[in-house]
Amino acid sequence: MEDGIRVGLLLVATPQLDDPNFRRSVVLVVEHDTDGGTLGVVLNRPTEVPVDRVLAPWAELVTGPSVVFQGGPVALDNALALARLPGEDEPLGWRALDGGAEVARVGLVDLDAPPALLAPEVLQLRVFAGYSGWSAGQLRTEVEEGAWYLVPAEAGDVFAPDPERLWQEVLRRQGGDLAFVSTFPEDPTLN
């Protein structure tokens, strides 16, 4: 059964989602199987930890801000990276996401590979600690309950120079009601 969720989509937290792990988050779906579950990374949670402190060999390839991002609440002691490459080849140490054309040249990086393998190809790279995960059917239920908007991703979303504004920017470009939601105040009681 098709559930509308696919690799390359963004999950944008609705104002009703008050889980502190996902409040006003923008999550890129990087793996999805209706029978096996979904894996994504939060794109707008930079930490204060410089990449060179935890993955020094990769630090010079990172797109600013040059910090580790918190990809989600699962496995915070593990890192994963996403990189955007030009062309059509799939070099060693990089696996393209199976998403739509918007993120066709964004892929997962093998952080155990020598950075020199990818260095000449990397246009942009971002490192994430942890990930976001949902069991089979769990994310579909959350979408139906109104916790998430499903919207198309753009490659630039993954490497946004101002990640703190990504939630508003993604909603605004959708137009209509979602553009209006982008103006929803952080704390509606102060309105």
JSON list of C-alpha atoms in Angstrom, two decimals, residues 29-186:
[
{"chain": "A", "resi": 29, "resn": "VAL", "atom": "CA", "xyz": [13.57, 11.31, 4.55]},
{"chain": "A", "resi": 30, "resn": "VAL", "atom": "CA", "xyz": [16.70, 9.33, 3.56]},
{"chain": "A", "resi": 31, "resn": "GLU", "atom": "CA", "xyz": [15.27, 5.79, 3.71]},
{"chain": "A", "resi": 32, "resn": "HIS", "atom": "CA", "xyz": [11.70, 4.54, 3.56]},
{"chain": "A", "resi": 33, "resn": "ASP", "atom": "CA", "xyz": [10.14, 1.12, 3.28]},
{"chain": "A", "resi": 34, "resn": "THR", "atom": "CA", "xyz": [6.43, 0.73, 4.02]},
{"chain": "A", "resi": 35, "resn": "ASP", "atom": "CA", "xyz": [7.19, -2.63, 5.65]},
{"chain": "A", "resi": 36, "resn": "GLY", "atom": "CA", "xyz": [10.45, -1.68, 7.38]},
{"chain": "A", "resi": 37, "resn": "GLY", "atom": "CA", "xyz": [10.05, 1.89, 8.54]},
{"chain": "A", "resi": 38, "resn": "THR", "atom": "CA", "xyz": [11.54, 5.29, 7.87]},
{"chain": "A", "resi": 39, "resn": "LEU", "atom": "CA", "xyz": [14.84, 6.99, 8.60]},
{"chain": "A", "resi": 40, "resn": "GLY", "atom": "CA", "xyz": [15.49, 10.71, 8.31]},
{"chain": "A", "resi": 41, "resn": "VAL", "atom": "CA", "xyz": [17.73, 13.50, 9.55]},
{"chain": "A", "resi": 42, "resn": "VAL", "atom": "CA", "xyz": [16.69, 16.79, 11.11]},
{"chain": "A", "resi": 43, "resn": "LEU", "atom": "CA", "xyz": [18.17, 19.52, 8.91]},
{"chain": "A", "resi": 44, "resn": "ASN", "atom": "CA", "xyz": [17.73, 22.50, 11.22]},
{"chain": "A", "resi": 45, "resn": "ARG", "atom": "CA", "xyz": [19.33, 21.53, 14.54]},
{"chain": "A", "resi": 46, "resn": "PRO", "atom": "CA", "xyz": [22.95, 22.73, 14.51]},
{"chain": "A", "resi": 47, "resn": "THR", "atom": "CA", "xyz": [24.90, 21.97, 17.67]},
{"chain": "A", "resi": 48, "resn": "GLU", "atom": "CA", "xyz": [27.86, 23.94, 18.98]},
{"chain": "A", "resi": 49, "resn": "VAL", "atom": "CA", "xyz": [30.23, 21.02, 18.39]},
{"chain": "A", "resi": 50, "resn": "PRO", "atom": "CA", "xyz": [32.71, 21.79, 15.59]},
{"chain": "A", "resi": 51, "resn": "VAL", "atom": "CA", "xyz": [33.08, 19.00, 13.03]},
{"chain": "A", "resi": 52, "resn": "ASP", "atom": "CA", "xyz": [36.86, 19.10, 13.45]},
{"chain": "A", "resi": 53, "resn": "ARG", "atom": "CA", "xyz": [36.45, 18.02, 17.08]},
{"chain": "A", "resi": 54, "resn": "VAL", "atom": "CA", "xyz": [34.71, 14.73, 16.18]},
{"chain": "A", "resi": 55, "resn": "LEU", "atom": "CA", "xyz": [35.59, 14.05, 12.52]},
{"chain": "A", "resi": 56, "resn": "ALA", "atom": "CA", "xyz": [38.70, 16.12, 11.84]},
{"chain": "A", "resi": 57, "resn": "PRO", "atom": "CA", "xyz": [39.52, 14.49, 8.46]},
{"chain": "A", "resi": 58, "resn": "TRP", "atom": "CA", "xyz": [36.13, 15.61, 7.08]},
{"chain": "A", "resi": 59, "resn": "ALA", "atom": "CA", "xyz": [36.09, 19.13, 8.56]},
{"chain": "A", "resi": 60, "resn": "GLU", "atom": "CA", "xyz": [37.54, 20.94, 5.55]},
{"chain": "A", "resi": 61, "resn": "LEU", "atom": "CA", "xyz": [34.80, 19.54, 3.27]},
{"chain": "A", "resi": 62, "resn": "VAL", "atom": "CA", "xyz": [31.90, 20.67, 5.47]},
{"chain": "A", "resi": 63, "resn": "THR", "atom": "CA", "xyz": [29.52, 23.37, 4.27]},
{"chain": "A", "resi": 64, "resn": "GLY", "atom": "CA", "xyz": [29.01, 26.13, 6.83]},
{"chain": "A", "resi": 65, "resn": "PRO", "atom": "CA", "xyz": [28.07, 26.31, 9.54]},
{"chain": "A", "resi": 66, "resn": "SER", "atom": "CA", "xyz": [30.96, 23.94, 10.22]},
{"chain": "A", "resi": 67, "resn": "VAL", "atom": "CA", "xyz": [29.31, 22.19, 13.16]},
{"chain": "A", "resi": 68, "resn": "VAL", "atom": "CA", "xyz": [27.72, 18.82, 13.73]},
{"chain": "A", "resi": 69, "resn": "PHE", "atom": "CA", "xyz": [23.93, 18.85, 13.38]},
{"chain": "A", "resi": 70, "resn": "GLN", "atom": "CA", "xyz": [21.66, 16.77, 15.62]},
{"chain": "A", "resi": 71, "resn": "GLY", "atom": "CA", "xyz": [19.98, 14.49, 13.09]},
{"chain": "A", "resi": 72, "resn": "GLY", "atom": "CA", "xyz": [17.47, 13.18, 15.59]},
{"chain": "A", "resi": 73, "resn": "PRO", "atom": "CA", "xyz": [17.09, 11.54, 18.96]},
{"chain": "A", "resi": 74, "resn": "VAL", "atom": "CA", "xyz": [18.25, 8.04, 17.90]},
{"chain": "A", "resi": 75, "resn": "ALA", "atom": "CA", "xyz": [21.90, 6.88, 18.17]},
{"chain": "A", "resi": 76, "resn": "LEU", "atom": "CA", "xyz": [23.38, 10.26, 19.07]},
{"chain": "A", "resi": 77, "resn": "ASP", "atom": "CA", "xyz": [26.82, 8.67, 19.40]},
{"chain": "A", "resi": 78, "resn": "ASN", "atom": "CA", "xyz": [26.83, 7.75, 15.69]},
{"chain": "A", "resi": 79, "resn": "ALA", "atom": "CA", "xyz": [27.48, 10.14, 12.82]},
{"chain": "A", "resi": 80, "resn": "LEU", "atom": "CA", "xyz": [26.24, 10.17, 9.27]},
{"chain": "A", "resi": 81, "resn": "ALA", "atom": "CA", "xyz": [26.86, 12.68, 6.53]},
{"chain": "A", "resi": 82, "resn": "LEU", "atom": "CA", "xyz": [25.09, 13.88, 3.43]},
{"chain": "A", "resi": 83, "resn": "ALA", "atom": "CA", "xyz": [26.94, 15.33, 0.46]},
{"chain": "A", "resi": 84, "resn": "ARG", "atom": "CA", "xyz": [25.93, 16.86, -2.84]},
{"chain": "A", "resi": 85, "resn": "LEU", "atom": "CA", "xyz": [28.01, 15.94, -5.88]},
{"chain": "A", "resi": 86, "resn": "PRO", "atom": "CA", "xyz": [27.93, 17.09, -9.50]},
{"chain": "A", "resi": 87, "resn": "GLY", "atom": "CA", "xyz": [27.50, 14.88, -12.55]},
{"chain": "A", "resi": 88, "resn": "GLU", "atom": "CA", "xyz": [26.03, 11.42, -12.76]},
{"chain": "A", "resi": 89, "resn": "ASP", "atom": "CA", "xyz": [28.74, 9.13, -11.38]},
{"chain": "A", "resi": 90, "resn": "GLU", "atom": "CA", "xyz": [28.49, 7.40, -8.02]},
{"chain": "A", "resi": 91, "resn": "PRO", "atom": "CA", "xyz": [32.03, 7.52, -6.59]},
{"chain": "A", "resi": 92, "resn": "LEU", "atom": "CA", "xyz": [33.30, 5.19, -3.90]},
{"chain": "A", "resi": 93, "resn": "GLY", "atom": "CA", "xyz": [32.24, 6.34, -0.45]},
{"chain": "A", "resi": 94, "resn": "TRP", "atom": "CA", "xyz": [28.97, 7.95, -1.59]},
{"chain": "A", "resi": 95, "resn": "ARG", "atom": "CA", "xyz": [25.50, 6.51, -2.26]},
{"chain": "A", "resi": 96, "resn": "ALA", "atom": "CA", "xyz": [22.81, 8.63, -3.90]},
{"chain": "A", "resi": 97, "resn": "LEU", "atom": "CA", "xyz": [19.45, 8.90, -2.19]},
{"chain": "A", "resi": 98, "resn": "ASP", "atom": "CA", "xyz": [16.73, 7.15, -4.15]},
{"chain": "A", "resi": 99, "resn": "GLY", "atom": "CA", "xyz": [14.60, 10.29, -4.09]},
{"chain": "A", "resi": 100, "resn": "GLY", "atom": "CA", "xyz": [13.24, 12.58, -6.78]},
{"chain": "A", "resi": 101, "resn": "ALA", "atom": "CA", "xyz": [15.16, 14.86, -9.09]},
{"chain": "A", "resi": 102, "resn": "GLU", "atom": "CA", "xyz": [15.29, 17.66, -6.50]},
{"chain": "A", "resi": 103, "resn": "VAL", "atom": "CA", "xyz": [17.73, 15.67, -4.34]},
{"chain": "A", "resi": 104, "resn": "ALA", "atom": "CA", "xyz": [19.11, 13.34, -7.02]},
{"chain": "A", "resi": 105, "resn": "ARG", "atom": "CA", "xyz": [22.71, 14.41, -6.41]},
{"chain": "A", "resi": 106, "resn": "VAL", "atom": "CA", "xyz": [22.44, 14.30, -2.60]},
{"chain": "A", "resi": 107, "resn": "GLY", "atom": "CA", "xyz": [23.65, 11.10, -0.99]},
{"chain": "A", "resi": 108, "resn": "LEU", "atom": "CA", "xyz": [24.95, 9.37, 2.08]},
{"chain": "A", "resi": 109, "resn": "VAL", "atom": "CA", "xyz": [28.69, 9.49, 2.74]},
{"chain": "A", "resi": 110, "resn": "ASP", "atom": "CA", "xyz": [30.69, 6.57, 4.10]},
{"chain": "A", "resi": 111, "resn": "LEU", "atom": "CA", "xyz": [32.54, 8.34, 6.92]},
{"chain": "A", "resi": 112, "resn": "ASP", "atom": "CA", "xyz": [34.89, 5.36, 7.24]},
{"chain": "A", "resi": 113, "resn": "ALA", "atom": "CA", "xyz": [36.19, 6.01, 3.72]},
{"chain": "A", "resi": 114, "resn": "PRO", "atom": "CA", "xyz": [39.17, 8.32, 3.24]},
{"chain": "A", "resi": 115, "resn": "PRO", "atom": "CA", "xyz": [37.90, 11.88, 2.64]},
{"chain": "A", "resi": 116, "resn": "ALA", "atom": "CA", "xyz": [40.35, 12.19, -0.27]},
{"chain": "A", "resi": 117, "resn": "LEU", "atom": "CA", "xyz": [38.13, 9.78, -2.26]},
{"chain": "A", "resi": 118, "resn": "LEU", "atom": "CA", "xyz": [35.31, 12.32, -2.32]},
{"chain": "A", "resi": 119, "resn": "ALA", "atom": "CA", "xyz": [37.13, 15.64, -1.82]},
{"chain": "A", "resi": 120, "resn": "PRO", "atom": "CA", "xyz": [37.44, 16.49, -5.53]},
{"chain": "A", "resi": 121, "resn": "GLU", "atom": "CA", "xyz": [33.72, 15.82, -6.08]},
{"chain": "A", "resi": 122, "resn": "VAL", "atom": "CA", "xyz": [32.02, 17.33, -3.02]},
{"chain": "A", "resi": 123, "resn": "LEU", "atom": "CA", "xyz": [30.01, 20.48, -3.64]},
{"chain": "A", "resi": 124, "resn": "GLN", "atom": "CA", "xyz": [28.46, 20.50, -0.17]},
{"chain": "A", "resi": 125, "resn": "LEU", "atom": "CA", "xyz": [28.68, 18.26, 2.90]},
{"chain": "A", "resi": 126, "resn": "ARG", "atom": "CA", "xyz": [26.97, 18.22, 6.28]},
{"chain": "A", "resi": 127, "resn": "VAL", "atom": "CA", "xyz": [27.56, 15.91, 9.27]},
{"chain": "A", "resi": 128, "resn": "PHE", "atom": "CA", "xyz": [24.78, 14.72, 11.58]},
{"chain": "A", "resi": 129, "resn": "ALA", "atom": "CA", "xyz": [24.93, 13.06, 15.01]},
{"chain": "A", "resi": 130, "resn": "GLY", "atom": "CA", "xyz": [22.06, 10.62, 15.32]},
{"chain": "A", "resi": 131, "resn": "TYR", "atom": "CA", "xyz": [19.00, 10.22, 13.18]},
{"chain": "A", "resi": 132, "resn": "SER", "atom": "CA", "xyz": [15.22, 10.15, 13.33]},
{"chain": "A", "resi": 133, "resn": "GLY", "atom": "CA", "xyz": [13.52, 6.79, 12.98]},
{"chain": "A", "resi": 134, "resn": "TRP", "atom": "CA", "xyz": [9.99, 5.44, 12.75]},
{"chain": "A", "resi": 135, "resn": "SER", "atom": "CA", "xyz": [8.82, 1.84, 12.70]},
{"chain": "A", "resi": 136, "resn": "ALA", "atom": "CA", "xyz": [6.60, 0.56, 9.87]},
{"chain": "A", "resi": 137, "resn": "GLY", "atom": "CA", "xyz": [3.35, 2.56, 9.84]},
{"chain": "A", "resi": 138, "resn": "GLN", "atom": "CA", "xyz": [4.36, 4.86, 12.71]},
{"chain": "A", "resi": 139, "resn": "LEU", "atom": "CA", "xyz": [5.18, 7.89, 10.57]},
{"chain": "A", "resi": 140, "resn": "ARG", "atom": "CA", "xyz": [2.02, 7.42, 8.45]},
{"chain": "A", "resi": 141, "resn": "THR", "atom": "CA", "xyz": [0.00, 7.53, 11.68]},
{"chain": "A", "resi": 142, "resn": "GLU", "atom": "CA", "xyz": [1.77, 10.71, 12.82]},
{"chain": "A", "resi": 143, "resn": "VAL", "atom": "CA", "xyz": [1.06, 12.36, 9.44]},
{"chain": "A", "resi": 144, "resn": "GLU", "atom": "CA", "xyz": [-2.63, 11.37, 9.67]},
{"chain": "A", "resi": 145, "resn": "GLU", "atom": "CA", "xyz": [-2.79, 12.77, 13.22]},
{"chain": "A", "resi": 146, "resn": "GLY", "atom": "CA", "xyz": [-1.54, 16.15, 11.94]},
{"chain": "A", "resi": 147, "resn": "ALA", "atom": "CA", "xyz": [2.01, 16.13, 13.29]},
{"chain": "A", "resi": 148, "resn": "TRP", "atom": "CA", "xyz": [3.78, 16.53, 9.92]},
{"chain": "A", "resi": 149, "resn": "TYR", "atom": "CA", "xyz": [3.40, 18.22, 6.57]},
{"chain": "A", "resi": 150, "resn": "LEU", "atom": "CA", "xyz": [4.89, 16.27, 3.65]},
{"chain": "A", "resi": 151, "resn": "VAL", "atom": "CA", "xyz": [6.52, 18.65, 1.16]},
{"chain": "A", "resi": 152, "resn": "PRO", "atom": "CA", "xyz": [9.10, 18.34, -1.63]},
{"chain": "A", "resi": 153, "resn": "ALA", "atom": "CA", "xyz": [12.74, 18.93, -0.75]},
{"chain": "A", "resi": 154, "resn": "GLU", "atom": "CA", "xyz": [15.25, 21.03, -2.60]},
{"chain": "A", "resi": 155, "resn": "ALA", "atom": "CA", "xyz": [18.95, 20.15, -2.52]},
{"chain": "A", "resi": 156, "resn": "GLY", "atom": "CA", "xyz": [19.67, 23.52, -0.89]},
{"chain": "A", "resi": 157, "resn": "ASP", "atom": "CA", "xyz": [17.50, 22.59, 2.11]},
{"chain": "A", "resi": 158, "resn": "VAL", "atom": "CA", "xyz": [20.03, 19.99, 3.23]},
{"chain": "A", "resi": 159, "resn": "PHE", "atom": "CA", "xyz": [22.83, 22.57, 3.28]},
{"chain": "A", "resi": 160, "resn": "ALA", "atom": "CA", "xyz": [20.89, 25.70, 4.26]},
{"chain": "A", "resi": 161, "resn": "PRO", "atom": "CA", "xyz": [23.31, 28.44, 5.35]},
{"chain": "A", "resi": 162, "resn": "ASP", "atom": "CA", "xyz": [20.80, 29.67, 7.98]},
{"chain": "A", "resi": 163, "resn": "PRO", "atom": "CA", "xyz": [19.28, 26.44, 9.36]},
{"chain": "A", "resi": 164, "resn": "GLU", "atom": "CA", "xyz": [17.40, 28.24, 12.13]},
{"chain": "A", "resi": 165, "resn": "ARG", "atom": "CA", "xyz": [15.16, 29.82, 9.46]},
{"chain": "A", "resi": 166, "resn": "LEU", "atom": "CA", "xyz": [14.62, 26.65, 7.43]},
{"chain": "A", "resi": 167, "resn": "TRP", "atom": "CA", "xyz": [11.22, 25.79, 8.98]},
{"chain": "A", "resi": 168, "resn": "GLN", "atom": "CA", "xyz": [9.75, 29.17, 7.98]},
{"chain": "A", "resi": 169, "resn": "GLU", "atom": "CA", "xyz": [11.44, 29.21, 4.56]},
{"chain": "A", "resi": 170, "resn": "VAL", "atom": "CA", "xyz": [10.24, 25.74, 3.55]},
{"chain": "A", "resi": 171, "resn": "LEU", "atom": "CA", "xyz": [6.66, 26.49, 4.60]},
{"chain": "A", "resi": 172, "resn": "ARG", "atom": "CA", "xyz": [6.65, 29.92, 2.96]},
{"chain": "A", "resi": 173, "resn": "ARG", "atom": "CA", "xyz": [7.68, 28.59, -0.45]},
{"chain": "A", "resi": 174, "resn": "GLN", "atom": "CA", "xyz": [4.74, 26.11, -0.42]},
{"chain": "A", "resi": 175, "resn": "GLY", "atom": "CA", "xyz": [2.29, 28.97, -0.80]},
{"chain": "A", "resi": 176, "resn": "GLY", "atom": "CA", "xyz": [-1.34, 28.94, 0.33]},
{"chain": "A", "resi": 177, "resn": "ASP", "atom": "CA", "xyz": [-2.18, 27.78, 3.84]},
{"chain": "A", "resi": 178, "resn": "LEU", "atom": "CA", "xyz": [1.34, 26.50, 4.53]},
{"chain": "A", "resi": 179, "resn": "ALA", "atom": "CA", "xyz": [2.84, 29.91, 3.75]},
{"chain": "A", "resi": 180, "resn": "PHE", "atom": "CA", "xyz": [0.43, 31.32, 6.33]},
{"chain": "A", "resi": 181, "resn": "VAL", "atom": "CA", "xyz": [1.54, 28.69, 8.87]},
{"chain": "A", "resi": 182, "resn": "SER", "atom": "CA", "xyz": [5.13, 29.93, 8.44]},
{"chain": "A", "resi": 183, "resn": "THR", "atom": "CA", "xyz": [4.10, 33.06, 10.39]},
{"chain": "A", "resi": 184, "resn": "PHE", "atom": "CA", "xyz": [2.80, 31.04, 13.37]},
{"chain": "A", "resi": 185, "resn": "PRO", "atom": "CA", "xyz": [4.46, 32.50, 16.49]},
{"chain": "A", "resi": 186, "resn": "GLU", "atom": "CA", "xyz": [6.87, 30.44, 18.60]}
]
